[in-house]
Short mmCIF file of C-alpha atoms in Angstrom, two decimals:
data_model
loop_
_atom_site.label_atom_id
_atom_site.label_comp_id
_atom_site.label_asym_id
_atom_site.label_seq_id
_atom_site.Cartn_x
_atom_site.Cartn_y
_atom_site.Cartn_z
CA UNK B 160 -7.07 12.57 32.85
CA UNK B 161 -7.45 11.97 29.07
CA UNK B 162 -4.74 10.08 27.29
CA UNK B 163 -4.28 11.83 23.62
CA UNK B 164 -5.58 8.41 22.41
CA UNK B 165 -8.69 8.44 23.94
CA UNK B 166 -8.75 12.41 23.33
CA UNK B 167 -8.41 12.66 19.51
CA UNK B 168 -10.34 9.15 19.01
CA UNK B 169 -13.19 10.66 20.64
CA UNK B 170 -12.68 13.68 18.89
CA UNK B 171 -12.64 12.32 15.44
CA UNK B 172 -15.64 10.16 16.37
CA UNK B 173 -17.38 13.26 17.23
CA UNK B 174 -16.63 15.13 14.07
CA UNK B 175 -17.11 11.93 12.27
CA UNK B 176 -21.04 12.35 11.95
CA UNK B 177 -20.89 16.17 11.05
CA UNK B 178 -18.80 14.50 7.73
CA UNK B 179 -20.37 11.15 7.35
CA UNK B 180 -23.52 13.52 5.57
CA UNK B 181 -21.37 15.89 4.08
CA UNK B 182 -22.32 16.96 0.47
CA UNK B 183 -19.87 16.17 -2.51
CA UNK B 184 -19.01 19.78 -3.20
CA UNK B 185 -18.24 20.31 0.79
CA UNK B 186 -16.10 17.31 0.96
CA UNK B 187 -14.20 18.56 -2.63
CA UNK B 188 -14.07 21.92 -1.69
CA UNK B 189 -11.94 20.70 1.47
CA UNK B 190 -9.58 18.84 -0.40
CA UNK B 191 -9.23 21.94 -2.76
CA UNK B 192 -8.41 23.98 -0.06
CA UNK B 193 -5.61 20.93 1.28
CA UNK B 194 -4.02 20.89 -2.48
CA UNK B 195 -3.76 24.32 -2.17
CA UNK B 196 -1.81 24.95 1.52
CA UNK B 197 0.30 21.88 0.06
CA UNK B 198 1.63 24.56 -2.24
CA UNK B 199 1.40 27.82 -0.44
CA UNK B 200 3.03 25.92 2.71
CA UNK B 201 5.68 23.84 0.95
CA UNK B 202 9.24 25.87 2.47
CA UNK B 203 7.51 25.28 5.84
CA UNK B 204 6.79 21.60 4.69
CA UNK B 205 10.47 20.99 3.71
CA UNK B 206 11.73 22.63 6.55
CA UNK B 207 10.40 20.34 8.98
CA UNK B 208 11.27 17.35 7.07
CA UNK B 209 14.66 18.57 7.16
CA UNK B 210 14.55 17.50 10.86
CA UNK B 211 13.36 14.73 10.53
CA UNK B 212 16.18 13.91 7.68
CA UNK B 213 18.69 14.79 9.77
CA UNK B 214 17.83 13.27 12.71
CA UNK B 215 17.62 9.82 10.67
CA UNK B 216 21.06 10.14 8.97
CA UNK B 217 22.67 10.48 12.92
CA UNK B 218 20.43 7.15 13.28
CA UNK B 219 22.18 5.70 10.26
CA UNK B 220 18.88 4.95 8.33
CA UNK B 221 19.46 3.30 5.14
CA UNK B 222 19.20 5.48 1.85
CA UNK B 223 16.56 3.20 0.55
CA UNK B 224 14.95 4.15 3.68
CA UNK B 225 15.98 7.99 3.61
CA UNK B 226 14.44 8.27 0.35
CA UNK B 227 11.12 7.12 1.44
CA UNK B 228 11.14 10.14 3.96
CA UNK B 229 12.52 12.92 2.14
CA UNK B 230 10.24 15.59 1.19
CA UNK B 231 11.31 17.89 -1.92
CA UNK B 232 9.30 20.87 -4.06
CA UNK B 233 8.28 18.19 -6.58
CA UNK B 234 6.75 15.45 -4.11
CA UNK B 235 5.00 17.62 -2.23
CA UNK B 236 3.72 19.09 -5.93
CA UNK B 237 2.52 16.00 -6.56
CA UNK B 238 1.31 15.15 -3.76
CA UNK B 239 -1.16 18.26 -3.87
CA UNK B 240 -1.76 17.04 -8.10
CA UNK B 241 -2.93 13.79 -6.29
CA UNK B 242 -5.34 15.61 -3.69
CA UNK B 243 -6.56 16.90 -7.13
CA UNK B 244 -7.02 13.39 -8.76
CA UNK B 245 -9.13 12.46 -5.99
CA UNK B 246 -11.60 15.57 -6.03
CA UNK B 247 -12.36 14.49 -9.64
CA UNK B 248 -13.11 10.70 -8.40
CA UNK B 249 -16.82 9.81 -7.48
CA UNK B 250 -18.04 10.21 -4.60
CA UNK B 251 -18.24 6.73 -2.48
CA UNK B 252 -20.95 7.62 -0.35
CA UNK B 253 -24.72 7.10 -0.97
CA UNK B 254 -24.17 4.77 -3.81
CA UNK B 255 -27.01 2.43 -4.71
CA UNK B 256 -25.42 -1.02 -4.61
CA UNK B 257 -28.78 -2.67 -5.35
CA UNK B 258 -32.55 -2.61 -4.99
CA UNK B 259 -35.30 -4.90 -5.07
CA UNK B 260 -38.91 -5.16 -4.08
CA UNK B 261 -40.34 -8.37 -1.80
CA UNK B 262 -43.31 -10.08 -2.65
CA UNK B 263 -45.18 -8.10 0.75
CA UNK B 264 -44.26 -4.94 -1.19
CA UNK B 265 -41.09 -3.89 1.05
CA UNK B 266 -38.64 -2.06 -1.06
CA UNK B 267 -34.98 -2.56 -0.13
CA UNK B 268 -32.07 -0.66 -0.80
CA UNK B 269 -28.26 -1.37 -0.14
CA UNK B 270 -26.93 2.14 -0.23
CA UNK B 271 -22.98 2.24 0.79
CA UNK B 272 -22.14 4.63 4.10
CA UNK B 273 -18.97 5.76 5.39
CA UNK B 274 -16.95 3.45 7.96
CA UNK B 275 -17.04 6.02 10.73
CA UNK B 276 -12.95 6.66 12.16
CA UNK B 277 -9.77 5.22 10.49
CA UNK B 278 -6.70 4.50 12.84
CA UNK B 279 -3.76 4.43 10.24
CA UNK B 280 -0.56 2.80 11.62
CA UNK B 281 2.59 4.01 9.46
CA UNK B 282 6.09 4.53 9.03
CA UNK B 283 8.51 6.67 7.39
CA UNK B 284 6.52 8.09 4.36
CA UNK B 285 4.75 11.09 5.23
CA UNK B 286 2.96 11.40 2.23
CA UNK B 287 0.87 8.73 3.68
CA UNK B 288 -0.28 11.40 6.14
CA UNK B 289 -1.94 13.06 3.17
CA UNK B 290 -3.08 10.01 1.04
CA UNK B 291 -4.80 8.76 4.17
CA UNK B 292 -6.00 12.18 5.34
CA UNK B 293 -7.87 13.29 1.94
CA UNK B 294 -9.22 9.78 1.33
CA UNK B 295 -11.02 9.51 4.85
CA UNK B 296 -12.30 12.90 4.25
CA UNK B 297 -13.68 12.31 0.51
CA UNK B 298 -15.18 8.77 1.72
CA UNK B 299 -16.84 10.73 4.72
CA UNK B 300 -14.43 9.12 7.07
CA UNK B 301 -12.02 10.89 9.65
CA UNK B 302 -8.98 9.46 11.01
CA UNK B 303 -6.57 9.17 13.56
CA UNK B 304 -3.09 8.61 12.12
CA UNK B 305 0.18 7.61 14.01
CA UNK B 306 3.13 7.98 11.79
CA UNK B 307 6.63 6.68 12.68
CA UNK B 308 8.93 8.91 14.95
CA UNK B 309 11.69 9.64 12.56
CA UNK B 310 9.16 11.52 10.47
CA UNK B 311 6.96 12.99 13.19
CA UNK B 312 8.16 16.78 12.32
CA UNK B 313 6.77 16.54 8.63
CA UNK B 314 3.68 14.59 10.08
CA UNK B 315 2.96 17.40 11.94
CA UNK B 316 3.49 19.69 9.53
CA UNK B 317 1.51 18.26 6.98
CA UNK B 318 -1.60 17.43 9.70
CA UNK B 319 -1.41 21.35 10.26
CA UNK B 320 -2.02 22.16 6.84
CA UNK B 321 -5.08 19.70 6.52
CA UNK B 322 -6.84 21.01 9.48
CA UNK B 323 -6.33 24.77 8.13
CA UNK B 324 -7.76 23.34 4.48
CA UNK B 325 -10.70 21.48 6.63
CA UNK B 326 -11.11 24.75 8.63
CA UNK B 327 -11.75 27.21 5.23
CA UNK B 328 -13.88 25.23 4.11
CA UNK B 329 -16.46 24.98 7.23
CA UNK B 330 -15.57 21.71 8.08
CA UNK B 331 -14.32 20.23 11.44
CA UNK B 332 -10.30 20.14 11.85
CA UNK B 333 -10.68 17.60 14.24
CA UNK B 334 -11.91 14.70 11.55
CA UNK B 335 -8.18 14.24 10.99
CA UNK B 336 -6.10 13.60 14.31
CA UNK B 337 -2.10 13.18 14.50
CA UNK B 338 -0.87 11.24 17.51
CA UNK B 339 2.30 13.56 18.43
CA UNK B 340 3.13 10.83 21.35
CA UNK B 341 5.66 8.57 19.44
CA UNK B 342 5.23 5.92 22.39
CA UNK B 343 5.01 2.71 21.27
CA UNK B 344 2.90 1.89 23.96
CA UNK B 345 0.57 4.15 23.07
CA UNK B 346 -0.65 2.32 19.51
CA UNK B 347 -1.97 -0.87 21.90
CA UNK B 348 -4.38 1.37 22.88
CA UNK B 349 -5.52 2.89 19.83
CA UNK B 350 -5.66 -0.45 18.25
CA UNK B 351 -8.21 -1.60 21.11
CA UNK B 352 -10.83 1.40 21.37
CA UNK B 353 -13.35 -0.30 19.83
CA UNK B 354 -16.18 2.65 20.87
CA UNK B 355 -14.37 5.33 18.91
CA UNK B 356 -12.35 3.08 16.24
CA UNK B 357 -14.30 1.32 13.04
CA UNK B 358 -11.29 0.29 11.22
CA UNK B 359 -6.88 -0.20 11.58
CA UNK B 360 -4.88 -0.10 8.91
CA UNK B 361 -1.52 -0.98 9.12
CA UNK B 362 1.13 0.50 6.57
CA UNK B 363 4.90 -0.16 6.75
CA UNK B 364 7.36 -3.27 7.01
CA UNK B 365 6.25 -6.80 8.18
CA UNK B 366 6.97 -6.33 11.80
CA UNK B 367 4.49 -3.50 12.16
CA UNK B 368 2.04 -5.06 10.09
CA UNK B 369 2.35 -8.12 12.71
CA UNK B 370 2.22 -6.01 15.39
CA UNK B 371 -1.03 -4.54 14.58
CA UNK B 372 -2.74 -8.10 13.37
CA UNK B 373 -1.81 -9.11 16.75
CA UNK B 374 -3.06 -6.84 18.78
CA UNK B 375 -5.78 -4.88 17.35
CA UNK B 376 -9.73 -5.74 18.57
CA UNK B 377 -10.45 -3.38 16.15
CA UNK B 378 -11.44 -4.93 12.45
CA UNK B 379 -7.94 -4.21 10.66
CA UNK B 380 -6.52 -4.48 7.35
CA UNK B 381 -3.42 -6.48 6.83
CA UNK B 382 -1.35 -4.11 3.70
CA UNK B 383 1.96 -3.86 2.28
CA UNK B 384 4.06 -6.47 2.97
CA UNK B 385 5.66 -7.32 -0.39
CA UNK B 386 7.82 -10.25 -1.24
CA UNK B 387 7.17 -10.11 -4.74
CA UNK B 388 8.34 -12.44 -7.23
CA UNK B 389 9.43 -12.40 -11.57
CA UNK B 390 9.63 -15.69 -13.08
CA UNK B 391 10.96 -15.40 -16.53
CA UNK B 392 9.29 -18.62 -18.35
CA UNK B 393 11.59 -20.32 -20.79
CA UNK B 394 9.42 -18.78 -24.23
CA UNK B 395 10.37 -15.56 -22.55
CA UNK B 396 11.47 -12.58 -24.72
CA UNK B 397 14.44 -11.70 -22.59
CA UNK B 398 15.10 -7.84 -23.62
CA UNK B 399 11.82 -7.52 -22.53
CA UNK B 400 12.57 -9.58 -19.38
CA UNK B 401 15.79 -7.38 -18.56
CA UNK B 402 13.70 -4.55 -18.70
CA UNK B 403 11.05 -5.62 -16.45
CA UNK B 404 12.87 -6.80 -14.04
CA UNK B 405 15.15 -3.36 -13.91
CA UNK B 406 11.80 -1.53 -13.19
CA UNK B 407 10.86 -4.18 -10.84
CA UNK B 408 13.75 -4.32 -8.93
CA UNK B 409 15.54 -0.85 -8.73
CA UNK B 410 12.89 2.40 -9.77
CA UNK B 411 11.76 2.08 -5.86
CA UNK B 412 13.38 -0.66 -3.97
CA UNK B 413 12.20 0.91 -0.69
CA UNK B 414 8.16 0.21 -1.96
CA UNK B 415 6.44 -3.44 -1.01
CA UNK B 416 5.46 -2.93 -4.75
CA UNK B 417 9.27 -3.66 -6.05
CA UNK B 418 10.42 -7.33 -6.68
CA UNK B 419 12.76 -9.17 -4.28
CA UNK B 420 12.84 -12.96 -5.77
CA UNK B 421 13.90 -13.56 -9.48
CA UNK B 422 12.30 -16.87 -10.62
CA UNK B 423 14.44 -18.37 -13.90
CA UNK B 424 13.85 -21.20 -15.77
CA UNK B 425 17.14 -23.32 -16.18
CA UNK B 426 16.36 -23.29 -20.62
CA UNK B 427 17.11 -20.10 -20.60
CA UNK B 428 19.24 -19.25 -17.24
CA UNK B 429 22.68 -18.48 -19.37
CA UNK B 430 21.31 -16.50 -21.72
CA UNK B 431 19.18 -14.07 -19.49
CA UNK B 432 22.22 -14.00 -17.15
CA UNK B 433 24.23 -12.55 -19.52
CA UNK B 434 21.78 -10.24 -20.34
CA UNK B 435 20.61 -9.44 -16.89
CA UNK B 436 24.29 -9.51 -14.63
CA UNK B 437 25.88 -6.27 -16.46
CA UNK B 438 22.41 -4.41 -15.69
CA UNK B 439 22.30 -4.99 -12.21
CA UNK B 440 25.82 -4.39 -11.96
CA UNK B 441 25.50 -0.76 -13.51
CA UNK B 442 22.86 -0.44 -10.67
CA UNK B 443 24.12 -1.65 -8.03
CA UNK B 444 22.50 -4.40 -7.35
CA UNK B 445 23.57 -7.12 -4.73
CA UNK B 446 22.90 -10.31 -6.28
CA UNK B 447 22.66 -13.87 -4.33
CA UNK B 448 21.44 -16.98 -6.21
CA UNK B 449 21.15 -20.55 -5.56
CA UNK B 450 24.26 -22.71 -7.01
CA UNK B 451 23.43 -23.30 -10.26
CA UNK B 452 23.35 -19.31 -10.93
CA UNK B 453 26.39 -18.86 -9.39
CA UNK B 454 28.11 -21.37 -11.01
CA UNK B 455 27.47 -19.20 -13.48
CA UNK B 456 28.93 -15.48 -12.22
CA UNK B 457 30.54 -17.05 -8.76
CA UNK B 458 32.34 -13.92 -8.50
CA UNK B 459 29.35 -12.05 -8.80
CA UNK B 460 26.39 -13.53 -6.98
CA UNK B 461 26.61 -14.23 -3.65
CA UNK B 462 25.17 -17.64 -2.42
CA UNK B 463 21.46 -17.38 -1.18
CA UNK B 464 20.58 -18.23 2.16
CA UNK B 465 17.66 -20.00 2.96
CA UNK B 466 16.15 -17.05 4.69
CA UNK B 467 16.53 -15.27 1.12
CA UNK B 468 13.70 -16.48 -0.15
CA UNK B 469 11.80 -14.91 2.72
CA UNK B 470 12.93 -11.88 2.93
CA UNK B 471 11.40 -8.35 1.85
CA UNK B 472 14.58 -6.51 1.17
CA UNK B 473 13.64 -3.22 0.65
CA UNK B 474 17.05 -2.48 -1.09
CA UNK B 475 18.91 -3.02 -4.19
CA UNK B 476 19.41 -6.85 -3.34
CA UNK B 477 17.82 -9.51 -5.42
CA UNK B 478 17.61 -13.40 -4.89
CA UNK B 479 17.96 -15.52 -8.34
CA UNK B 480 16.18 -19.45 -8.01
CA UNK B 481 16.68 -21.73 -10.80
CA UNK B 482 13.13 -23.51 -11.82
CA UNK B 483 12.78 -26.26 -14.43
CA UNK B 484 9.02 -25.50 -14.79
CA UNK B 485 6.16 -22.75 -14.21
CA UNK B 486 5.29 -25.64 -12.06
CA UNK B 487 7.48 -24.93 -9.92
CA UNK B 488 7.73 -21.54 -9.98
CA UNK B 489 4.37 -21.76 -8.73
CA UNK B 490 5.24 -23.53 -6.13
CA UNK B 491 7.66 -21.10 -4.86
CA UNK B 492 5.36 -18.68 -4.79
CA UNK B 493 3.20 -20.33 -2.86
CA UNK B 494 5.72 -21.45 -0.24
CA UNK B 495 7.10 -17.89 0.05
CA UNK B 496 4.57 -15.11 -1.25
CA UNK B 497 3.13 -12.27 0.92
CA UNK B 498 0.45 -12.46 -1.60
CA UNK B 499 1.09 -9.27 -2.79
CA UNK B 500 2.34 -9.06 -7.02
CA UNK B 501 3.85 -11.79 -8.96
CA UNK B 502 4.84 -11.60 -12.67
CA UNK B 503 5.62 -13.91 -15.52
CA UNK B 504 7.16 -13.10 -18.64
CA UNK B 505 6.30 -15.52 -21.35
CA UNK B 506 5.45 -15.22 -24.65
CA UNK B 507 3.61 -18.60 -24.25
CA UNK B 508 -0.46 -17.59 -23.62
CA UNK B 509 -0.99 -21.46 -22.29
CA UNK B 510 1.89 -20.74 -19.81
CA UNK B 511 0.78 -17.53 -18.78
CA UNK B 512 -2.71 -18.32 -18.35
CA UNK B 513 -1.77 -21.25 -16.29
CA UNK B 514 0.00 -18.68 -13.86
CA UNK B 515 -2.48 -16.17 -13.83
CA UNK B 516 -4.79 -19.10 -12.47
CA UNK B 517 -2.49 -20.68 -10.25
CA UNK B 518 -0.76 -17.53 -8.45
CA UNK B 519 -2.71 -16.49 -5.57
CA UNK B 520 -1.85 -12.99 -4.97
CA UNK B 521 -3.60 -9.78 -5.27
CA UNK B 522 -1.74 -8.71 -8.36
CA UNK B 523 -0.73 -11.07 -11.12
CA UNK B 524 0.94 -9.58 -13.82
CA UNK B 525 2.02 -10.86 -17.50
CA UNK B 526 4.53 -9.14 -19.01
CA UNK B 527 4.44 -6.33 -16.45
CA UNK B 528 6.20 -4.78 -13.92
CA UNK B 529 5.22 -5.74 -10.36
CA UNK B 530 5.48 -1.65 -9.73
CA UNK B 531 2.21 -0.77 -11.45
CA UNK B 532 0.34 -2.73 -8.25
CA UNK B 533 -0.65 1.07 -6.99
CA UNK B 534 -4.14 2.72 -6.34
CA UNK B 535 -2.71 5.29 -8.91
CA UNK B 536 -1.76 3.34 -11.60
CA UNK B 537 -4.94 1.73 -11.42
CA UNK B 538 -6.82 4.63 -11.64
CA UNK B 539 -7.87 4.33 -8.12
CA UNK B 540 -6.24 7.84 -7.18
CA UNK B 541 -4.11 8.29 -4.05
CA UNK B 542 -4.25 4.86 -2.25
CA UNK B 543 -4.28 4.56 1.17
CA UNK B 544 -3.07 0.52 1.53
CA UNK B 545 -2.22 -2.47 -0.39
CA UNK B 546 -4.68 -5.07 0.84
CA UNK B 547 -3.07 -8.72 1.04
CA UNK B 548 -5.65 -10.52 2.67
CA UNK B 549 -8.78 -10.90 0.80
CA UNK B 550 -11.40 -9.33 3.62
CA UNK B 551 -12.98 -6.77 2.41
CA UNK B 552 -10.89 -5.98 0.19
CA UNK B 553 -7.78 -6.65 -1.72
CA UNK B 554 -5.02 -5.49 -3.80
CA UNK B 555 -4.97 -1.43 -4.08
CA UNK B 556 -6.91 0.10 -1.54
CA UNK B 557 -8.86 3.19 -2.99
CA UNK B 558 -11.86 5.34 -2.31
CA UNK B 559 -14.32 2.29 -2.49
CA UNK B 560 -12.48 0.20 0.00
CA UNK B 561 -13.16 2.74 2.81
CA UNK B 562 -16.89 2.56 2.65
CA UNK B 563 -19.42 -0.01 4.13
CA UNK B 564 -23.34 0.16 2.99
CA UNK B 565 -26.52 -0.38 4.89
CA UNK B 566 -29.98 -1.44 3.91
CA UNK B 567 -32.71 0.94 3.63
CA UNK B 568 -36.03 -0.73 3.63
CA UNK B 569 -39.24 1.71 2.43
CA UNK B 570 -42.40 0.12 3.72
CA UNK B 571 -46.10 0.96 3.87
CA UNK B 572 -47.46 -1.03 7.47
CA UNK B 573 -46.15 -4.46 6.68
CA UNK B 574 -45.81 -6.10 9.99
CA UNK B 575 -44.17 -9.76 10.24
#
């Protein structure tokens, strides 16, 4: 007998070469349809996530955590207003890359082609089921998804609408597949059906990142995980600094997009301190610094264990390192980055170049919150992974990162 692995892999390979030629207008017309049963379906939407809320406050999940999971009227709005965004984008598919003709007259072609099936590995967020869902389907891709259990009743929820949205609009509902089964076990073998899966991408904390890295034979993406650094240079403007790092730190702790490590150099230390403590006070921020911080608010921040440094909090906690250069602020980084998003504030361009050069991440900002590393904000529409490796792609993962390309070579009897 079938597993539902091998079942809905095959499935979604099946359904994945009725798509892979799909016109532009079929492929929008089906995400139309989606954006639309988003909205018409939305009580039904809420209700189920309403389990799965529930079910993770008896688990004690953290409210950094909860948040991630909860569904309301205006995410799900937007989440249909992103389906949108992405029926406006290009379409990935048949793109001419390049062309040339050979000296025997052959004219070649590199032409970009869907993947074939995405397995996306998630957790909590459920609007991931959608983001991943409408990009496969725009980029001629299906997909087998396997969200986390604790949000498996809005997973299924939102799979059913897609498949009704694929169904209107002639297309097959099995390109997208939902692995109900919230084994464990059951994601080794996704990760290793090589005949049916072209691609993993991992989504969620460290540990299932790792997980997936380690055991996937499929190619696989490494995303997300986010230990992201500020360093706040000593020719820092430091109202601008506060605010930056406020933004960083607190709009979304719960996102691998939000700082975790507060770089400052020991010029200005006091003065940013003083600027900085009563803010993340008011917000409710845990701070824990090395000893010359607390030296200066000892009642305040706690001391900063080793493991500090690298950790990816995903809460209101920050970790505050004296520096006495960009120097060596760089070399923190580099010691303890996911390579992910790193900042500087300066209002020195030598300094900030310097960084910009140095930093090997997939985001480096000046003057900038870390937050705007997002396949929205960069005008990528919904995103479906934040690459940190740097094969094939990196940074914000958007329509063009889920698209290969193949030569086509027009002849006339040249033999070799």
């Amino acid at each position: 007998m079938e597993s539902e692995v091998y079942s809905k892999a095959k499935a979604a390979h099946e359904a994945s070469l009725q798509l892979a030629n799909a016109a532009t207008t079929v492929k929008n017309t089906a995400l139309s349809y989606i954006a639309n049963e988003l909205e018409s379906q939305c009580q039904t939407i809420i209700t189920a996530n309403q389990i799965d809320i529930a079910n993770a406050k008896d688990k004690g999940m953290s409210e950094a955590m909860l948040d991630r999971l909860a569904l309301t009227k205006s995410r799900i709005i937007d989440i249909a207003t992103g389906v949108r965004q992405v029926i406006d984008l290009p379409d990935p598919v048949g793109v001419e890359l390049e062309a040339w003709t050979r000296p025997n007259g052959l004219r070649i072609q590199k032409v970009t082609v869907p993947l074939g099936v995405i397995a996306m590995i998630y957790e909590s967020r459920p609007n991931v089921t959608v983001d991943a869902a409408v990009l496969c389907i725009k980029s001629g891709n299906a997909c087998v998804l396997r969200g986390g259990s604790e949000s498996i009743h809005s997973n299924i929820a939102l799979t059913s609408v897609i498949k009704s949205g694929l169904q209107k609009a002639g297309l097959s509902p099995d390109l997208v597949q939902l692995l109900e089964n919230t084994d464990r076990a059951l994601v080794k073998e996704l990760l290793t059906l090589r005949q049916y899966i072209d691609l993993a991408i991992p989504r969620g904390g460290a540990g299932l990142i790792q997980m997936v890295i380690q055991t996937a034979t499929v190619p696989c993406i490494e995303t997300g995980s986010g230990i992201c650094h500020i360093y706040v240079d000593k020719d820092a403007d430091l109202d601008m600094a506060v605010r930056i790092i406020e933004n960083a730190k607190v709009s979304r702790p719960s996102t691998c997009n939000a700082m975790e490590t507060l770089l400052v150099h020991q010029n200005i230390r006091q003065a940013l301190l003083d600027k900085l403590v009563p803010v993340m006070q008011r917000d409710a921020v845990e701070l824990r610094g090395d000893t010359e911080a607390r030296m200066l608010y000892e009642n305040i921040i706690h001391e900063a264990m080793p493991t500090d440094w690298e950790t990816e909090y995903n809460a209101l906690i920050m970790s505050i390192r004296t520096v006495s250069s960009v120097e060596e602020a760089i070399a923190h980084i580099r010691r303890y980055s996911t390579h992910h998003s790193e900042t500087i504030v300066t209002e020195n361009p030598k300094t900030a170049e310097q960084f910009l050069r140095e930093v090997d991440s997939a985001a480096v900002y000046v003057n900038a919150s870390t937050r705007f590393t997002d396949g929205f904000e960069f005008g990528f529409g919904a995103e479906i992974g934040i690459s940190t490796q740097k094969l094939h792609v990196r940074g914000p993962m958007g329509l063009s990162a889920l698209v290969s390309y193949k030569y086509i070579i027009h002849g006339q009897g040249q033999i070799r």
